[in-house]
Phi, psi and omega in degrees: 000132175287140180283137179272126181272131179259131176250136177277115178280122180258117181278143178288140178296138179283149182297322178209122181284175180300337181266002182292162181288130180279081185297322181297317181294319180296317179298319179297319180296317180297319180296318179295320179296317179296319178296321179296319178298318182296320184281315188276334184228062181295329180295322180296323179295316181295317180296319180297317179298318179295320180296320178295319180296317179295320179296327180292322179284314177073007182239120180292150180294136181294144177287145179293137179291142179296144181293136178269142178297140181294142179290142180297140180292148179291140180296142179239161179295130181282125180230161177234149180298148178291344183281357180296137181282318177287118187246154175240118181287124183287165176298140181303332182260012181296133179293151179235148180292160176297150181292149179292151179263126177244118185287341183280175179294133178269146187280346181225161179304151184299323181291327177293317179298317180297321181295315183289327176295316179295320179297317178295322181293325185264351185228061176293337180290354177251299187286348172291345183241014176248125182284164172242158189233014184271358183092011184286358175296339176292340176264007179095003179286140178241357181198167180297333178300327184286349175286345184238328184245123180272318179205158181232156171283168183295340177272007178092348180288160184286127174266323180206140177276155172260117183288350183305317184295341180297326186247015184241113181294324181296313179301314182295317183293320178297315180294321180293318177298318178297319180297316181293320178292323177296321179295333179274359176100009180289147176283167179297320179295320178295320178297316180299314182296319181293319179295315179296320180296324183280322191255333186297327180282343182263337183231135186281351185237151180211142179294151178282071187272130179289156176288152180293147176301158182301325181293337181258357184281338184269000000 
């Protein structure tokens, strides 16, 4: 009989026996837990992130400085609009500002323009009740006086000139006619009637000028 040879079978060691740690299972559980925290508790994640950021800086936010009371505004010269109907005639010797400079061609001689500006500045009780016909009501003018005087001080003196009259022949002519009639002794009502008679038929527009008070009509 041939002898049967017995060989010892040596088994290869297993990579992980039944008792080894289940790393895949542990990793899956941790991932699911992290996802659940993110989905179910987003506020906790945000708060945690903010706390970490503050801890990293370590410096508390500075408190806002208390508001300081505003400094009082500097006093300014008190003026009233030239469009006021109630007028105060200035003192005859009240100083007036220099006339505005207009670089373009002026429609009337310089001395005529200077005369009507001075007349308008010193006689608001006349030209505040004389209309203008150049269409300047679209700029807010209500009388021929506003073509020359932009604002006045409370004593009636001129605070600022209106440059519009420098370049408007209609404004200048209305004021010059009024000045000449006033010099001849005409009343404000007579001046108003004469101006309307001369210009209203030639120009389609007129400022909404109030009638002179009864005390100034005579």
